[in-house]
XYZ file of C-alpha atoms in Angstrom:
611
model
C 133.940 -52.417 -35.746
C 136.513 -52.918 -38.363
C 133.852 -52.700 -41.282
C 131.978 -49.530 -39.501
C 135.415 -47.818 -39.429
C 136.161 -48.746 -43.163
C 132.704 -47.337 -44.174
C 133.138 -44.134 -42.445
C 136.879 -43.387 -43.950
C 135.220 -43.840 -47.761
C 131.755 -41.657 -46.592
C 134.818 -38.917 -45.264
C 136.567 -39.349 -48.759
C 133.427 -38.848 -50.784
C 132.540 -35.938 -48.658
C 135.883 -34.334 -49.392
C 136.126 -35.531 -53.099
C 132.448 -33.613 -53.792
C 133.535 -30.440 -52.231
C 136.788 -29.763 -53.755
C 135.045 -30.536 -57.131
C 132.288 -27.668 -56.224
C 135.570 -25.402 -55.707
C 135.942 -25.717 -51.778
C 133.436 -24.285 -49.187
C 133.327 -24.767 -45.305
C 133.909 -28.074 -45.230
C 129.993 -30.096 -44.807
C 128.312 -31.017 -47.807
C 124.181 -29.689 -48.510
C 122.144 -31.506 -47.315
C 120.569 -33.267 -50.467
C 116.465 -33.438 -49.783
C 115.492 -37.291 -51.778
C 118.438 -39.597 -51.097
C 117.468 -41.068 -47.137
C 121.138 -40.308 -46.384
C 122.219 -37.512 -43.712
C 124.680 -35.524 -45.750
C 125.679 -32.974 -44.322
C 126.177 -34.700 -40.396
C 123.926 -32.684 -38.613
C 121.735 -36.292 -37.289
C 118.766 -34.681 -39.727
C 117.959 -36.947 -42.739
C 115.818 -35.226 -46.201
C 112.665 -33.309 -45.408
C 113.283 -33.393 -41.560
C 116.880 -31.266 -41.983
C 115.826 -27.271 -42.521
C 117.926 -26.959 -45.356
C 115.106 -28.890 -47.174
C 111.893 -27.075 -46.203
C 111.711 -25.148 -49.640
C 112.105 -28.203 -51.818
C 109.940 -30.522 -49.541
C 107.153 -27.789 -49.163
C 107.597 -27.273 -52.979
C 106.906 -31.107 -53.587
C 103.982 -31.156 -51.481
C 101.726 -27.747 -52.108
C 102.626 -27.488 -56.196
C 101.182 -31.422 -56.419
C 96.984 -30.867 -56.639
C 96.960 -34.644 -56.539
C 98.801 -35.178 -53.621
C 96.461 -35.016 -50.867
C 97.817 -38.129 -49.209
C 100.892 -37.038 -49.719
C 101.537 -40.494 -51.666
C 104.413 -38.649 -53.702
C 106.035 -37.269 -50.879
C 108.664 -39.679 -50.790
C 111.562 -37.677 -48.649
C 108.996 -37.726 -45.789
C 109.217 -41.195 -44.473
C 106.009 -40.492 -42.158
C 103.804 -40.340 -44.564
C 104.405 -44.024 -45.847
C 101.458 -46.397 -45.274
C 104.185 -49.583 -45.139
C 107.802 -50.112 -44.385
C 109.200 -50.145 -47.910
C 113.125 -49.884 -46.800
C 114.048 -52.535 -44.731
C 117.541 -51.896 -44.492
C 117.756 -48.115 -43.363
C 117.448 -48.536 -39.445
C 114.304 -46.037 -40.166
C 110.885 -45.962 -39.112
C 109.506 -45.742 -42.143
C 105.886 -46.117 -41.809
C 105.756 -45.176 -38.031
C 103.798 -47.442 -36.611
C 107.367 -47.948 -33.917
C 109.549 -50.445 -36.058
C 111.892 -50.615 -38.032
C 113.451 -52.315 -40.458
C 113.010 -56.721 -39.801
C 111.057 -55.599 -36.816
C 108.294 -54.089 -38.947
C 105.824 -57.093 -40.285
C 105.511 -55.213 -43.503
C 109.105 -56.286 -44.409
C 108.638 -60.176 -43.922
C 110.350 -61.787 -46.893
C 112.380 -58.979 -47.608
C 116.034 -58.238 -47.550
C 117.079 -56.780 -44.536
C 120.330 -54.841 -43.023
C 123.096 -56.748 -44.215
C 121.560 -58.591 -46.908
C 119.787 -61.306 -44.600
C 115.784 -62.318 -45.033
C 113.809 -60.762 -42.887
C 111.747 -62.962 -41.046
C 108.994 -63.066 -38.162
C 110.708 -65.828 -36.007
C 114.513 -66.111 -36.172
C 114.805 -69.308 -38.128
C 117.698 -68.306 -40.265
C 120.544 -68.991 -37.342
C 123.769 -68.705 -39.283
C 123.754 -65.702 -40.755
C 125.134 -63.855 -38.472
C 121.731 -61.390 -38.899
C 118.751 -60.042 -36.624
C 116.273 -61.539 -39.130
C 113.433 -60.674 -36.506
C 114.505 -57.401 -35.303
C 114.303 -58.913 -31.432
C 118.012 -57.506 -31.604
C 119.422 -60.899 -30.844
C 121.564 -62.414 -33.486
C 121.524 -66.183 -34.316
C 122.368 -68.647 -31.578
C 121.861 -65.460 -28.687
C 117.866 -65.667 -30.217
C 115.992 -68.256 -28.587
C 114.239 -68.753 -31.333
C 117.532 -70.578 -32.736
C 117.514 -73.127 -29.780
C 118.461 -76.495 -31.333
C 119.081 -74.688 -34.750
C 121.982 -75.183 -37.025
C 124.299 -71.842 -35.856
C 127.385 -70.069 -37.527
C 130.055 -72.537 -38.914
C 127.466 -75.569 -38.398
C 127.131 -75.361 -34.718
C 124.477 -76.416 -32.795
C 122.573 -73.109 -30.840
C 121.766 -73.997 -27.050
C 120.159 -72.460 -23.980
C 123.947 -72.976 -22.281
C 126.929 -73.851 -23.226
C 127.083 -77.534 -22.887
C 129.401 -78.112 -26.179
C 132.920 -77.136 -24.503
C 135.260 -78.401 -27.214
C 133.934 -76.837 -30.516
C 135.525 -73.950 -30.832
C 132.043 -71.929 -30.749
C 129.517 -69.752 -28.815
C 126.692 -71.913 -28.671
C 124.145 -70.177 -26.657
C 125.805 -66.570 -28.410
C 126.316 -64.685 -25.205
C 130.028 -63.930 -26.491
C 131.907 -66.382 -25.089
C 133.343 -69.959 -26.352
C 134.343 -73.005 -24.655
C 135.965 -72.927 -21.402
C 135.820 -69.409 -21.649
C 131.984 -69.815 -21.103
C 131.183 -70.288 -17.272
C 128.827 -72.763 -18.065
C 131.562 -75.306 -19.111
C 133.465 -74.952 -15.714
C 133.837 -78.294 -14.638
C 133.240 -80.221 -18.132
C 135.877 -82.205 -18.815
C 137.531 -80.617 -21.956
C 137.919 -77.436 -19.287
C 139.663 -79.318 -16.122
C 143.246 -78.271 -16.994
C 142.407 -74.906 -16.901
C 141.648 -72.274 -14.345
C 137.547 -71.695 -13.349
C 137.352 -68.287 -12.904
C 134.394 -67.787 -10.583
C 135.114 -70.404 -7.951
C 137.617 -68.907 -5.518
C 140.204 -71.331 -6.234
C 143.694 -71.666 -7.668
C 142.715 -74.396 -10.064
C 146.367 -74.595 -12.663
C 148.158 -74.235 -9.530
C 150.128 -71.194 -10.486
C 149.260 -68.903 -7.278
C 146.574 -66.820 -9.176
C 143.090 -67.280 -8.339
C 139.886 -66.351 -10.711
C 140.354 -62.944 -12.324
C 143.599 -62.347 -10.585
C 144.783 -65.181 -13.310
C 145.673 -64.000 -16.668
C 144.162 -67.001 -18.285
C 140.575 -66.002 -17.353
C 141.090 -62.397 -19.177
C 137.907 -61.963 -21.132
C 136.345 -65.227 -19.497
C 133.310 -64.648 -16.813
C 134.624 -64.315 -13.038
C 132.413 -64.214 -9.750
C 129.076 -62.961 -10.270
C 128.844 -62.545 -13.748
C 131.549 -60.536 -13.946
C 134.211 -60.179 -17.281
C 137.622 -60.673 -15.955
C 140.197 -57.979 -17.112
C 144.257 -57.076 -16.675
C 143.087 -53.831 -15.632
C 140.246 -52.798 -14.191
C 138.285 -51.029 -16.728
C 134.537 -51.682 -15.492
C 134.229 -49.567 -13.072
C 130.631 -50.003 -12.283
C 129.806 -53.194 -12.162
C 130.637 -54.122 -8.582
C 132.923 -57.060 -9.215
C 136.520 -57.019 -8.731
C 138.139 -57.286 -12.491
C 141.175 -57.597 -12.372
C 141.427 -59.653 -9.528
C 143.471 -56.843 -7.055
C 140.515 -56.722 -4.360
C 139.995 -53.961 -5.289
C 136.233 -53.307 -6.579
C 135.203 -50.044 -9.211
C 136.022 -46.788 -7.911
C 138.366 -48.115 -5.123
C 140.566 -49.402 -7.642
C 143.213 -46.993 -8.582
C 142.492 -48.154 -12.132
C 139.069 -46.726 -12.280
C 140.164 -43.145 -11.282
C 139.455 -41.413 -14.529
C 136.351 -43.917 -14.867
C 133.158 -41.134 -15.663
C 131.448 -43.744 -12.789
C 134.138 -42.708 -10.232
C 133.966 -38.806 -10.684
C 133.212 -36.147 -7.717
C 129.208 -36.279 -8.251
C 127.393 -38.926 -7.474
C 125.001 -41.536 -9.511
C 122.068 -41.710 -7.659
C 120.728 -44.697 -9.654
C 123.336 -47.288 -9.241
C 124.735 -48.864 -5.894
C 127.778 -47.545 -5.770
C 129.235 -44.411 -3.589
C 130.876 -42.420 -6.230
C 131.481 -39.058 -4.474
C 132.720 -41.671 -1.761
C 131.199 -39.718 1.072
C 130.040 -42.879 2.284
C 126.467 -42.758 1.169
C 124.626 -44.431 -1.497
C 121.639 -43.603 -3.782
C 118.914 -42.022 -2.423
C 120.969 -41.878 1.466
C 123.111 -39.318 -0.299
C 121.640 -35.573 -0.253
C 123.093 -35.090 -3.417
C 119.799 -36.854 -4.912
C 117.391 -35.549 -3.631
C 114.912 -35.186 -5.813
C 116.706 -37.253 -8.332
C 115.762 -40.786 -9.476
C 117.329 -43.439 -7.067
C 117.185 -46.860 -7.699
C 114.429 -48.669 -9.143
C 113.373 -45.389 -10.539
C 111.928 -44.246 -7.432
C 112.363 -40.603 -6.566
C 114.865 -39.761 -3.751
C 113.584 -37.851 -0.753
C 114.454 -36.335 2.426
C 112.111 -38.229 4.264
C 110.152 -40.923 2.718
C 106.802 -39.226 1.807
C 105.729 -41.822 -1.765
C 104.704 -44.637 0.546
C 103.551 -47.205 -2.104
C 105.621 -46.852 -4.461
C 107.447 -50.241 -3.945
C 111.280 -48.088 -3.566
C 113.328 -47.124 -1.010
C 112.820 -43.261 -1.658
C 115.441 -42.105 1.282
C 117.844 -44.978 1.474
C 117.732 -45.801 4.766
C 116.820 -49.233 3.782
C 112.909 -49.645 4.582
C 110.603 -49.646 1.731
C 106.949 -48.011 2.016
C 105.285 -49.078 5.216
C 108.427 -50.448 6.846
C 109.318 -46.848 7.097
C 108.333 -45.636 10.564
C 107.842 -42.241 7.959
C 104.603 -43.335 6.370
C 102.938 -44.690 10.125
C 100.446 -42.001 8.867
C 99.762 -43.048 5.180
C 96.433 -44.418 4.661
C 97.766 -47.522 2.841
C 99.762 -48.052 5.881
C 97.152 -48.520 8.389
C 96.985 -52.209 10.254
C 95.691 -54.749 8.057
C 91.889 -56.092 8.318
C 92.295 -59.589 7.845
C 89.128 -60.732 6.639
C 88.469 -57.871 3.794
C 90.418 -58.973 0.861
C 92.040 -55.744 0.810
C 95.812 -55.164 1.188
C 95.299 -52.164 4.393
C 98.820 -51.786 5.055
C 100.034 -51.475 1.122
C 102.723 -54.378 2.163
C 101.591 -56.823 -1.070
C 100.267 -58.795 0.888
C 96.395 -59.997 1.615
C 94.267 -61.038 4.820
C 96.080 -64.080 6.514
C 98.955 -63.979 3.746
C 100.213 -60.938 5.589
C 102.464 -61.432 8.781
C 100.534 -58.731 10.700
C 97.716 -61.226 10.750
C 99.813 -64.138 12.144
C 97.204 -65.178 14.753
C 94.384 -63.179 14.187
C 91.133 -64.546 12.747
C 91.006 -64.294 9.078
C 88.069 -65.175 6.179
C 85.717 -67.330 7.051
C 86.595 -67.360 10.638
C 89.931 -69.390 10.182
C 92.822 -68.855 12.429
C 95.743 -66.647 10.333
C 98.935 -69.092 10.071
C 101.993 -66.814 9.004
C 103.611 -68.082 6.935
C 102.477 -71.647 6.992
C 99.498 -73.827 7.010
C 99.224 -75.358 10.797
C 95.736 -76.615 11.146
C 94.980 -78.881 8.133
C 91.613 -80.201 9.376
C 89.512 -77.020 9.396
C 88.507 -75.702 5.786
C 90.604 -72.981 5.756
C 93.455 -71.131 3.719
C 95.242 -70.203 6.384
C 98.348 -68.875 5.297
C 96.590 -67.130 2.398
C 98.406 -68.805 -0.329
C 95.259 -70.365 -2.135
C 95.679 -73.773 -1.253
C 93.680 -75.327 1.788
C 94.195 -78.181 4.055
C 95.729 -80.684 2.612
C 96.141 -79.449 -0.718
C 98.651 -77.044 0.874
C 101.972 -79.149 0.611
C 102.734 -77.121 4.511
C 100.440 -79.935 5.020
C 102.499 -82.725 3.539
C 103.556 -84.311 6.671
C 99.717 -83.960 8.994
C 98.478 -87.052 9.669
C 94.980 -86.520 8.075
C 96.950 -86.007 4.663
C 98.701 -89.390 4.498
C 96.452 -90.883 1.334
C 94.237 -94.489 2.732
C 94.418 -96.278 -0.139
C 91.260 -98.198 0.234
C 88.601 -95.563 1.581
C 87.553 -93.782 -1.666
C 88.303 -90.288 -0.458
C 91.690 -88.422 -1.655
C 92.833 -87.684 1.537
C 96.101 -85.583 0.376
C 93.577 -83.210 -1.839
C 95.839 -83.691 -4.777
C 92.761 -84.759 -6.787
C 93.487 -88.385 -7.120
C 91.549 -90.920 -5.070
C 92.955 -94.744 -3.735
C 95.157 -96.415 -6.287
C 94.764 -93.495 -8.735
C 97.244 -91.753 -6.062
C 100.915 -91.947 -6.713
C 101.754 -92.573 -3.618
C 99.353 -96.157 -3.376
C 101.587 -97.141 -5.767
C 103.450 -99.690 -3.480
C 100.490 -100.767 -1.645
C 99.285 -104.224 -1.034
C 95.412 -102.862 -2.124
C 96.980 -101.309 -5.359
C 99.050 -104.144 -6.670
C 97.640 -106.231 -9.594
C 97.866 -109.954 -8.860
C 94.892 -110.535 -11.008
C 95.164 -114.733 -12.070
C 93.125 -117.916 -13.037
C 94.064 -118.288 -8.786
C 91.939 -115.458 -7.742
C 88.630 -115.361 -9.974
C 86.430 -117.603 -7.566
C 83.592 -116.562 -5.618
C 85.596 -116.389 -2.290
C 88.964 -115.359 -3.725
C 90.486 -112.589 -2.192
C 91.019 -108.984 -3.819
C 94.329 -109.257 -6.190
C 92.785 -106.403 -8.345
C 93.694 -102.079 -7.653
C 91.312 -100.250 -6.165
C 87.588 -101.258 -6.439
C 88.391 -103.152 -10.078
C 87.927 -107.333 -9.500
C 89.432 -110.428 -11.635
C 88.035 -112.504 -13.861
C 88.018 -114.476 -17.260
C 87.129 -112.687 -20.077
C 87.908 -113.005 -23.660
C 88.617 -115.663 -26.101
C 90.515 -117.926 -25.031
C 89.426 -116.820 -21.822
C 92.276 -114.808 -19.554
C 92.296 -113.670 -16.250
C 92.167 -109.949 -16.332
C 90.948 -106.462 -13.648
C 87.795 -104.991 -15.022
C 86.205 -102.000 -13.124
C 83.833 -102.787 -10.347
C 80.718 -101.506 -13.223
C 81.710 -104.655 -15.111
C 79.557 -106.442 -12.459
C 76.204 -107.536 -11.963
C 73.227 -109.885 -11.474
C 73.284 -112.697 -9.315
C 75.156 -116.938 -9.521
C 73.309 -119.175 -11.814
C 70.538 -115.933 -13.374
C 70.046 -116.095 -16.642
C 72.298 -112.962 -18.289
C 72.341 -112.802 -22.285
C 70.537 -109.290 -21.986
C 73.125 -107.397 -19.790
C 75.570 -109.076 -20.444
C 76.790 -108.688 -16.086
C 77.833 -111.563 -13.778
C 78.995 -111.046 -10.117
C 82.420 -111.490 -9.097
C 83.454 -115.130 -9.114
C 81.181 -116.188 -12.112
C 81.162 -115.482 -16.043
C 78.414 -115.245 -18.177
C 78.571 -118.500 -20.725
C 76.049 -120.126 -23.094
C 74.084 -123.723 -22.110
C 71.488 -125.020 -24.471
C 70.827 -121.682 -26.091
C 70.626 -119.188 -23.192
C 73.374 -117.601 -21.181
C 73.905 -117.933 -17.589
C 75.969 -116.256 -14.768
C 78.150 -119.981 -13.660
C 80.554 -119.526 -11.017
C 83.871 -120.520 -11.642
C 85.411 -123.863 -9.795
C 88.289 -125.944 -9.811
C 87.930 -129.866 -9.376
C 92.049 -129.932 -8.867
C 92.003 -127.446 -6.364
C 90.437 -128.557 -2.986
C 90.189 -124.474 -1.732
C 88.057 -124.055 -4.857
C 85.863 -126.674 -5.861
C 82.831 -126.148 -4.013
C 80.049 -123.940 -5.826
C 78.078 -121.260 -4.005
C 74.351 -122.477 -3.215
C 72.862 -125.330 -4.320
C 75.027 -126.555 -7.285
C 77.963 -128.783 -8.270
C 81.494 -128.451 -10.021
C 80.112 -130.284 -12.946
C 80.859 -127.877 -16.392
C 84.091 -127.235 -18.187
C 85.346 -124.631 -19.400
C 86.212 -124.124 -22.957
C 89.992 -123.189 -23.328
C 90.753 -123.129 -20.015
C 91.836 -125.700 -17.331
C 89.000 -123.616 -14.806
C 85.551 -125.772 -14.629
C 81.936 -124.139 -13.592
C 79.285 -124.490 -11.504
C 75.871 -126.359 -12.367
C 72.743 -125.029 -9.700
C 70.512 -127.987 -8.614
C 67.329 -128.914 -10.054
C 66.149 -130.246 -7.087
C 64.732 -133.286 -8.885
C 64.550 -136.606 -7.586
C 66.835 -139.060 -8.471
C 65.046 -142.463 -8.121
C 62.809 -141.764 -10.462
C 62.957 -143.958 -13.390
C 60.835 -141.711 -15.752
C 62.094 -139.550 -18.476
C 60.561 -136.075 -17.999
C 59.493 -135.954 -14.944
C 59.084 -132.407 -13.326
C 61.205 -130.271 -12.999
C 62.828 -132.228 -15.801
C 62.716 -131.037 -19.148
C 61.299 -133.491 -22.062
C 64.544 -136.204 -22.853
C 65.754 -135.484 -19.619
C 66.270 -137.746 -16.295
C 67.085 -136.799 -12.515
C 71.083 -138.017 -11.576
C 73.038 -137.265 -8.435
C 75.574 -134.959 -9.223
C 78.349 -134.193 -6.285
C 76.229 -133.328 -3.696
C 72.724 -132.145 -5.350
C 70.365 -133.716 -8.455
C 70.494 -132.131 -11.538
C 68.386 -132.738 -14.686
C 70.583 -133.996 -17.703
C 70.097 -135.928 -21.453
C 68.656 -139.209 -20.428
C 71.015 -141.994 -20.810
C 69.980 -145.449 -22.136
C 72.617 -148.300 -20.625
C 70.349 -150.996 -17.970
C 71.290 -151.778 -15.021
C 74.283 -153.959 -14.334
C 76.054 -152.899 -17.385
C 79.119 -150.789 -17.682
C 79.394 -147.161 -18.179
C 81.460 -143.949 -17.667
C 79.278 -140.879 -17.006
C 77.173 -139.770 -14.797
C 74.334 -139.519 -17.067
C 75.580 -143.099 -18.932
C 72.435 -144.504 -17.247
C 69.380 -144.560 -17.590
C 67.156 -142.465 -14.980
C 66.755 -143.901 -11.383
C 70.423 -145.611 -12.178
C 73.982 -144.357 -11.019
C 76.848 -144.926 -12.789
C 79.713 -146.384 -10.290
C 81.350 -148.225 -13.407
C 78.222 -150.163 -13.704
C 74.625 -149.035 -13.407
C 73.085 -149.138 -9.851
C 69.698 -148.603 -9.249
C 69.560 -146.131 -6.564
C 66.898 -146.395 -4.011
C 65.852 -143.856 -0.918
C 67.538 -143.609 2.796
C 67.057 -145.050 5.378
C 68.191 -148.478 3.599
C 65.492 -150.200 5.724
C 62.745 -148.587 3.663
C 64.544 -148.067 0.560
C 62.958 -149.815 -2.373
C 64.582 -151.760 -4.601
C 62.831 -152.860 -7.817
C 65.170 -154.563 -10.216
C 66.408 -156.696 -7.535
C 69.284 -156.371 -4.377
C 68.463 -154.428 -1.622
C 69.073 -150.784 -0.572
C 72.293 -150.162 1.214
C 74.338 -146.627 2.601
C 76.826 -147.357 -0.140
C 77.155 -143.911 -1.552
C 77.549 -141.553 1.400
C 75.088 -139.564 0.037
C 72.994 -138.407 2.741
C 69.400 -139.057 0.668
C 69.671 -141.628 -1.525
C 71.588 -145.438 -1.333
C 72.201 -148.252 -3.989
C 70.697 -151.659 -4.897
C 73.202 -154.255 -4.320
């Protein structure tokens, strides 16, 4: 204010300086007609003040090539662009001025500052986008470097800096949003009720919260001078007109102000309930009335505190009528639409549902109805109904929050969603340790137990795979002699796991891993000596395995000599640390043709030795 003052003492000075140099006169200068300055006060600046209509008619008839009026520079109107950015005028009149108008982007504005089209200059103390909010009180600031190097916030949060953050005028514990930080305890809060420094004053009663925000917003004062506001001040209980203070107050005079909330004729009514108004605009802008005859107009037009169809006065306007609660129309004018109306509590509403006001009741039937867009249990009324607790295991999103199972937040602690995917739980008749649908197994290199989605699967134990690529649960697909098959995982060490599905035998390993696999049988038979032999393949012979015969490499050590493997021997031999020819139950007809004779030695249920 200090500056405005200053500016209007030298403009005064000037004034007087010119007119006792032109040898006195009434005391105005003339209005001069090309300078954008009002000089002689009358609120009219150039071309739009009479005084000029001979010199701005002159400029723009005696011109032949002015038929834009290009030249016409007094008349600000007929700019195409904003070209003065400083002069609070609409220059081009397309509505803005100055850094508000787009065509002065980049250019100095009022004050000196950049104009800009998103306040990014925040210490200036300039409106460099015309949104008349000034540094840290634009948002555009939030988080910007402010006046004196401050930070700009949404709210104060900085109590201790000296500054207005968030530029709504007040600093530090002045600033209700720092009641209660620390840097603010040893003072008084003015806006919660108490007596917080002890000294018998409480909230704007208290001379330290002068100028500070009190209850509701309000700015505390020594004296009431705010006399419309609705607060109590200065603290004296004592609100607006009913304080002594406020007796010269224009809010407080004899007539009254039909648009605020205050009674200030103090004949007891307010707004449009006084019948001063009528006909006046009340609050909200409606008019007032008598009797309330605008019935949808959303205001309270004779302030006796029901609104459009509340008001037994509009029973008979046609937007008041009952509502239909199955038209999608709003009947009764009340905002509200089919069962989201309370007149159609009950009543049977679109699509044949059962109106709910104002809640969702039935959560099982299809149905919006408390006409708030959400149905069943996607209506959170519904949070609690039994049909809307998410099963984790079902595959249906029973809460209708579009998640399904373990994809639901709230399976998040349950047994069928938690990931105990190991080397433990990859066999054929492990249990589920996987979320959801996905099942473990080994898969990469080194192998690693890992939850791959239930599409991951396929085939069948022991089928040859190297085209897809799929095994079923419990197996992995792994190369033997050039081809891959689907073997089944087992577990020698492990009693629970090392029997194989079907015919085969915990024979394999596998490579980096302590996890062994599955060979299917061959079905071949094991006494015979021959190498080759059906279903054996050329090289191979028939040996007993754990429980079944399988066709491997055909070994070459006789019998009675030593040997380690399995397949150590040649075929028709075992290998039980020397090679025994085997020979075929019962023992009494086994044959035995390198000598002994055929005994139950093996506890193999088909074949015997030769001892």
């Amino acid at each position: 204010m200090k500056n405005i003052i200053t500016r209007l003492l030298i403009l005064v000075f000037l004034s007087f300086f010119t007119l006792s140099c032109a040898g006195g006169g009434s005391g105005a200068s003339s209005e001069i007609c090309d300078n954008g300055t009002d000089d002689d006060g009358d609120g009219l600046i150039d071309c739009e003040d009479a005084d000029c209509i001979d010199e701005c008619n002159a400029n723009n008839t005696n011109n032949t090539n002015n038929t834009n009026n290009t030249n016409n520079t007094n008349n600000t109107n007929n700019q195409d662009i904003e070209t003065n950015c400083t002069d609070g005028l609409d220059g081009d009149g397309d509505g803005f001025t100055d850094c508000a108008d787009s065509d002065c982007l980049g250019e100095t504005g009022p004050g000196g500052i950049t104009c800009e089209s998103t306040e990014t200059t925040c210490d200036d103390n300039g409106d460099n986008d015309g949104d008349s909010d000034t540094d840290c009180a634009d948002s555009d600031c939030l988080g910007e470097t402010g006046p004196g190097g401050i930070t700009c916030e949404s709210s104060e949060t900085i109590c201790n800096d000296g500054a207005d953050n968030d530029g709504d005028g007040f600093t530090d514990c002045a600033d209700s949003d720092c009641y209660g930080d620390v840097n603010c305890q040893d003072q008084e809060i003015c806006n919660n009720g108490s007596d917080d420094d002890g000294d018998g004053d409480t909230d704007c009663a208290d001379s330290d919260c002068v100028g500070s925000q009190g209850p509701g917003s309000i700015i505390c004062e020594s004296t009431e001078t705010t006399c419309d506001d609705g607060g109590d001040n200065d603290g004296d209980s004592l609100v607006d007109c009913n304080d002594p203070d406020c007796s010269s107050a224009p809010a407080c005079q004899a007539n009254e102000i039909c648009s605020n909330t205050t009674d200030n004729d103090g004949d007891g009514d307010i707004g449009c309930a006084d019948s001063d108004c009528i006909g006046e605009i009340g609050p909200d802008g409606v008019t007032c009335q008598t009797t309330e005859n605008s019935c949808n107009d959303g205001g309270d037009n004779d302030g006796d505190g029901l609104v459009d169809c509340d008001d037994s006065d509009c029973s008979g306007a046609v937007n008041c009528q009952p509502e239909n609660c199955t038209d999608g129309v709003d009947n009764d004018g009340d905002g509200d639409t089919d069962c989201a109306d309370s007149g159609c509590d009950g009543q049977t509403g679109p699509g044949g549902v059962i109106c709910s006001y104002p809640n969702e009741t039935n959560c099982t039937d299809g149905g919006d109805n408390d006409g708030d867009g959400d149905v069943d249990c996607v209506d959170s009324d519904c949070s609690g109904a039994v049909n809307c607790q998410e099963n984790c295991t079902d595959g249906v999103d029973n809460d209708g929050d579009g998640d399904v199972d373990c994809a639901d937040s709230n399976c998040s602690t349950n047994a069928a969603c938690q990931n105990t995917c190991s080397e433990d739980y990859v066999f054929y008749d492990s249990s589920d340790s996987c979320p959801g649908t996905d099942q473990c197994t080994m898969t990469g290199s080194p192998p690693a137990a890992q939850c791959l989605e239930d599409s991951e699967f396929g085939g069948s134990f022991y089928s040859i795979c190297s085209f897809t690529g799929l095994c079923p649960f419990g197996s992995i697909c792994a190369n033997s002699d050039g081809e891959s098959y689907c073997f089944p995982f087992c577990d020698r060490d492990q009693p629970d796991h090392e029997d194989c599905p079907g015919a085969g035998d915990c024979l394999y390993g596998l490579t980096d891993s302590d996890l062994s696999l599955c060979k299917e049988s061959d079905f071949c038979d094991a006494t015979v000596e021959t190498i080759g032999a059906v279903p054996c393949a050329a090289g191979e012979g028939c040996y007993i395995g754990l429980d079944h015969t399988h066709c491997f490499e055909a070994g070459i050590i006789a019998v009675g000599d030593t040997c380690t493997y399995v397949d150590d021997c040649q075929p028709g031999f075992i290998c039980a640390g020397s090679c025994y020819e085997l020979c075929t139950l019962p023992a009494s007809s086994g044959v035995c043709d390198h000598g002994g004779t055929c005994q139950d030695a093996l506890g193999d249920p088909t074949y015997g030795a030769c001892l």
